[in-house]
Amino acid sequence: IGLAAAILNHREPGVVIGSFAADHVIKDARGFRRAVAESVAAAQAGYIATIGITPTEPAVGFGYIHCAGPLEIDGAPSAVAANSFVEKPDLSTAEKYVARGDYLWNGGMFIARADVLLAQLGESDPALLAGLTELAEAWDTPRRGAVVDKVWPRLTKIAIDYTVAEPAAAAGRLVVIPGDFDWDDVGSWISIAKYLD
């Protein structure tokens, strides 16, 4: 995600980008599009946005996002501040989160201006940002292969949740758009079986 952000920002500074997992089933395309449109509006306002999924049960297989109060962002009427990310809880904790009503599932969907995402990443890991910037500068040139071979192996491999989303939430830069649409994280053959005849 960081490499894509660096390349796209190098080509078109300030471009809004999105990261979405490929193993999600969403049948309510209209609700999903609304959440993405609000996320883009929040991104254009300088926030890092994530789409949080309204829990349907106290699941222990998902991370949770603790939400604070609403924010006033043009074009994003349902935006709320994200206080923190919580890793996959035990059942008792998940039940408490769902009962409280101010926790959403972390769906792993992030939308931001590429420069804002990279700035947050750079605060967390300056060496990673420097390497991604070096790659982006060489990407559309004949030097790409050599620079990738030199730079890529030394880069820290870390999830966007840890290097961008969690610190952004702590700094008040992360916005959650509640995803009130159907959503299923189809992450295994067992879970995909229900969609097959």
Short mmCIF file of N, CA and C in Angstrom, two decimals, residues 111-196:
data_model
loop_
_atom_site.label_atom_id
_atom_site.label_comp_id
_atom_site.label_asym_id
_atom_site.label_seq_id
_atom_site.Cartn_x
_atom_site.Cartn_y
_atom_site.Cartn_z
N ILE A 111 -8.89 4.85 2.88
CA ILE A 111 -8.96 5.83 1.81
C ILE A 111 -8.28 7.09 2.34
N ALA A 112 -7.36 7.65 1.55
CA ALA A 112 -6.62 8.83 1.99
C ALA A 112 -5.99 9.51 0.79
N ARG A 113 -5.64 10.77 0.97
CA ARG A 113 -4.75 11.39 -0.01
C ARG A 113 -3.40 10.68 0.15
N ALA A 114 -2.76 10.37 -0.95
CA ALA A 114 -1.50 9.64 -0.89
C ALA A 114 -0.45 10.38 -0.07
N ASP A 115 -0.40 11.71 -0.19
CA ASP A 115 0.60 12.47 0.56
C ASP A 115 0.33 12.43 2.06
N VAL A 116 -0.94 12.42 2.45
CA VAL A 116 -1.29 12.36 3.87
C VAL A 116 -0.92 10.99 4.45
N LEU A 117 -1.24 9.93 3.70
CA LEU A 117 -0.90 8.58 4.14
C LEU A 117 0.62 8.44 4.29
N LEU A 118 1.36 8.95 3.31
CA LEU A 118 2.81 8.85 3.36
C LEU A 118 3.41 9.67 4.50
N ALA A 119 2.83 10.83 4.78
CA ALA A 119 3.32 11.64 5.90
C ALA A 119 3.14 10.90 7.21
N GLN A 120 1.98 10.25 7.38
CA GLN A 120 1.73 9.48 8.60
C GLN A 120 2.69 8.30 8.69
N LEU A 121 2.88 7.62 7.57
CA LEU A 121 3.82 6.51 7.54
C LEU A 121 5.23 6.98 7.91
N GLY A 122 5.60 8.15 7.39
CA GLY A 122 6.92 8.70 7.67
C GLY A 122 7.14 9.05 9.12
N GLU A 123 6.08 9.47 9.82
CA GLU A 123 6.21 9.72 11.25
C GLU A 123 6.49 8.44 12.01
N SER A 124 5.88 7.35 11.57
CA SER A 124 6.05 6.07 12.24
C SER A 124 7.37 5.40 11.88
N ASP A 125 7.77 5.51 10.61
CA ASP A 125 8.95 4.80 10.12
C ASP A 125 9.62 5.62 9.01
N PRO A 126 10.46 6.58 9.38
CA PRO A 126 11.10 7.44 8.38
C PRO A 126 11.92 6.66 7.35
N ALA A 127 12.58 5.59 7.77
CA ALA A 127 13.39 4.80 6.83
C ALA A 127 12.51 4.13 5.78
N LEU A 128 11.34 3.66 6.19
CA LEU A 128 10.41 3.04 5.24
C LEU A 128 9.95 4.08 4.22
N LEU A 129 9.59 5.27 4.68
CA LEU A 129 9.17 6.32 3.76
C LEU A 129 10.30 6.68 2.79
N ALA A 130 11.52 6.78 3.28
CA ALA A 130 12.65 7.12 2.41
C ALA A 130 12.82 6.06 1.33
N GLY A 131 12.71 4.79 1.69
CA GLY A 131 12.84 3.72 0.72
C GLY A 131 11.73 3.73 -0.31
N LEU A 132 10.49 3.94 0.14
CA LEU A 132 9.36 4.00 -0.78
C LEU A 132 9.48 5.19 -1.73
N THR A 133 9.97 6.31 -1.22
CA THR A 133 10.16 7.49 -2.05
C THR A 133 11.22 7.22 -3.12
N GLU A 134 12.30 6.55 -2.72
CA GLU A 134 13.35 6.21 -3.68
C GLU A 134 12.80 5.29 -4.77
N LEU A 135 11.99 4.31 -4.38
CA LEU A 135 11.37 3.42 -5.36
C LEU A 135 10.45 4.19 -6.30
N ALA A 136 9.63 5.06 -5.75
CA ALA A 136 8.67 5.81 -6.56
C ALA A 136 9.37 6.69 -7.58
N GLU A 137 10.47 7.31 -7.18
CA GLU A 137 11.20 8.18 -8.09
C GLU A 137 11.82 7.41 -9.26
N ALA A 138 12.14 6.13 -9.05
CA ALA A 138 12.74 5.32 -10.10
C ALA A 138 11.72 4.48 -10.86
N TRP A 139 10.49 4.43 -10.39
CA TRP A 139 9.50 3.48 -10.90
C TRP A 139 9.24 3.61 -12.40
N ASP A 140 9.08 4.80 -12.89
CA ASP A 140 8.77 5.02 -14.30
C ASP A 140 10.01 5.30 -15.14
N THR A 141 11.15 4.80 -14.69
CA THR A 141 12.41 5.01 -15.40
C THR A 141 13.06 3.66 -15.69
N PRO A 142 14.07 3.63 -16.53
CA PRO A 142 14.79 2.38 -16.79
C PRO A 142 15.54 1.85 -15.56
N ARG A 143 15.70 2.66 -14.53
CA ARG A 143 16.41 2.23 -13.32
C ARG A 143 15.55 1.40 -12.38
N ARG A 144 14.25 1.25 -12.66
CA ARG A 144 13.33 0.61 -11.72
C ARG A 144 13.86 -0.74 -11.22
N GLY A 145 14.22 -1.65 -12.11
CA GLY A 145 14.65 -2.98 -11.69
C GLY A 145 15.81 -2.95 -10.71
N ALA A 146 16.82 -2.17 -11.02
CA ALA A 146 17.99 -2.09 -10.16
C ALA A 146 17.65 -1.49 -8.80
N VAL A 147 16.82 -0.45 -8.81
CA VAL A 147 16.45 0.20 -7.55
C VAL A 147 15.57 -0.73 -6.71
N VAL A 148 14.64 -1.44 -7.33
CA VAL A 148 13.81 -2.40 -6.59
C VAL A 148 14.70 -3.46 -5.96
N ASP A 149 15.63 -4.01 -6.73
CA ASP A 149 16.53 -5.05 -6.19
C ASP A 149 17.34 -4.55 -5.01
N LYS A 150 17.72 -3.28 -5.05
CA LYS A 150 18.54 -2.71 -3.98
C LYS A 150 17.70 -2.31 -2.75
N VAL A 151 16.55 -1.68 -2.99
CA VAL A 151 15.80 -1.06 -1.90
C VAL A 151 14.76 -1.99 -1.27
N TRP A 152 13.99 -2.71 -2.08
CA TRP A 152 12.86 -3.48 -1.56
C TRP A 152 13.23 -4.46 -0.45
N PRO A 153 14.33 -5.24 -0.59
CA PRO A 153 14.64 -6.22 0.46
C PRO A 153 14.91 -5.62 1.83
N ARG A 154 15.33 -4.37 1.89
CA ARG A 154 15.67 -3.77 3.19
C ARG A 154 14.50 -3.04 3.86
N LEU A 155 13.36 -2.95 3.15
CA LEU A 155 12.21 -2.25 3.71
C LEU A 155 11.52 -3.08 4.78
N THR A 156 11.04 -2.40 5.81
CA THR A 156 10.25 -3.04 6.86
C THR A 156 8.93 -3.52 6.27
N LYS A 157 8.56 -4.76 6.54
CA LYS A 157 7.27 -5.30 6.10
C LYS A 157 6.33 -5.20 7.30
N ILE A 158 5.34 -4.29 7.21
CA ILE A 158 4.45 -4.03 8.34
C ILE A 158 3.07 -3.67 7.82
N ALA A 159 2.05 -4.10 8.53
CA ALA A 159 0.67 -3.83 8.10
C ALA A 159 0.34 -2.35 8.26
N ILE A 160 -0.52 -1.87 7.37
CA ILE A 160 -0.96 -0.47 7.40
C ILE A 160 -1.65 -0.14 8.73
N ASP A 161 -2.30 -1.13 9.33
CA ASP A 161 -2.95 -0.90 10.63
C ASP A 161 -1.96 -0.38 11.66
N TYR A 162 -0.77 -0.98 11.69
CA TYR A 162 0.21 -0.63 12.72
C TYR A 162 1.00 0.63 12.41
N THR A 163 1.35 0.83 11.15
CA THR A 163 2.23 1.94 10.82
C THR A 163 1.48 3.22 10.43
N VAL A 164 0.19 3.09 10.07
CA VAL A 164 -0.58 4.27 9.67
C VAL A 164 -1.84 4.45 10.51
N ALA A 165 -2.73 3.45 10.52
CA ALA A 165 -4.05 3.62 11.13
C ALA A 165 -3.98 3.83 12.64
N GLU A 166 -3.25 2.99 13.36
CA GLU A 166 -3.20 3.14 14.82
C GLU A 166 -2.59 4.47 15.24
N PRO A 167 -1.43 4.86 14.68
CA PRO A 167 -0.90 6.18 15.07
C PRO A 167 -1.78 7.34 14.61
N ALA A 168 -2.44 7.20 13.46
CA ALA A 168 -3.33 8.27 13.00
C ALA A 168 -4.51 8.41 13.95
N ALA A 169 -5.05 7.30 14.43
CA ALA A 169 -6.16 7.36 15.39
C ALA A 169 -5.70 8.05 16.67
N ALA A 170 -4.52 7.71 17.15
CA ALA A 170 -4.00 8.31 18.38
C ALA A 170 -3.78 9.82 18.21
N ALA A 171 -3.47 10.25 16.98
CA ALA A 171 -3.21 11.67 16.71
C ALA A 171 -4.45 12.44 16.28
N GLY A 172 -5.61 11.77 16.21
CA GLY A 172 -6.84 12.44 15.81
C GLY A 172 -6.97 12.67 14.32
N ARG A 173 -6.24 11.88 13.52
CA ARG A 173 -6.26 12.05 12.07
C ARG A 173 -7.03 10.96 11.34
N LEU A 174 -7.62 10.03 12.08
CA LEU A 174 -8.33 8.92 11.45
C LEU A 174 -9.83 9.11 11.63
N VAL A 175 -10.55 8.98 10.53
CA VAL A 175 -12.00 9.11 10.49
C VAL A 175 -12.58 7.76 10.14
N VAL A 176 -13.69 7.42 10.78
CA VAL A 176 -14.40 6.19 10.45
C VAL A 176 -15.72 6.55 9.78
N ILE A 177 -15.98 5.91 8.66
CA ILE A 177 -17.28 5.99 8.02
C ILE A 177 -17.97 4.66 8.31
N PRO A 178 -19.08 4.69 9.07
CA PRO A 178 -19.76 3.43 9.38
C PRO A 178 -20.30 2.78 8.11
N GLY A 179 -19.97 1.52 7.96
CA GLY A 179 -20.45 0.74 6.82
C GLY A 179 -21.70 -0.02 7.21
N ASP A 180 -22.83 0.58 6.99
CA ASP A 180 -24.11 -0.05 7.35
C ASP A 180 -24.64 -0.86 6.19
N PHE A 181 -23.77 -1.59 5.53
CA PHE A 181 -24.16 -2.46 4.43
C PHE A 181 -23.78 -3.89 4.81
N ASP A 182 -24.35 -4.86 4.09
CA ASP A 182 -23.98 -6.25 4.34
C ASP A 182 -22.51 -6.42 4.00
N TRP A 183 -21.82 -7.26 4.75
CA TRP A 183 -20.39 -7.44 4.56
C TRP A 183 -20.00 -8.80 5.10
N ASP A 184 -19.20 -9.51 4.36
CA ASP A 184 -18.71 -10.80 4.83
C ASP A 184 -17.24 -10.91 4.44
N ASP A 185 -16.41 -11.21 5.40
CA ASP A 185 -14.99 -11.41 5.17
C ASP A 185 -14.79 -12.88 4.83
N VAL A 186 -14.69 -13.17 3.56
CA VAL A 186 -14.59 -14.56 3.11
C VAL A 186 -13.11 -14.93 3.07
N GLY A 187 -12.60 -15.30 4.24
CA GLY A 187 -11.17 -15.55 4.36
C GLY A 187 -10.76 -17.01 4.39
N SER A 188 -11.67 -17.91 4.16
CA SER A 188 -11.31 -19.33 4.18
C SER A 188 -12.26 -20.10 3.28
N TRP A 189 -11.90 -21.34 2.94
CA TRP A 189 -12.77 -22.18 2.12
C TRP A 189 -14.06 -22.51 2.86
N ILE A 190 -13.97 -22.62 4.18
CA ILE A 190 -15.18 -22.90 4.96
C ILE A 190 -16.17 -21.75 4.83
N SER A 191 -15.67 -20.52 4.91
CA SER A 191 -16.58 -19.37 4.83
C SER A 191 -17.10 -19.14 3.42
N ILE A 192 -16.34 -19.54 2.40
CA ILE A 192 -16.82 -19.34 1.03
C ILE A 192 -17.86 -20.40 0.65
N ALA A 193 -17.90 -21.51 1.37
CA ALA A 193 -18.81 -22.61 1.03
C ALA A 193 -20.27 -22.17 1.01
N LYS A 194 -20.62 -21.22 1.88
CA LYS A 194 -22.02 -20.80 1.93
C LYS A 194 -22.48 -20.05 0.69
N TYR A 195 -21.50 -19.60 -0.14
CA TYR A 195 -21.87 -18.88 -1.37
C TYR A 195 -21.93 -19.81 -2.59
N LEU A 196 -21.63 -21.07 -2.39
CA LEU A 196 -21.59 -22.02 -3.50
C LEU A 196 -22.81 -22.93 -3.47
#
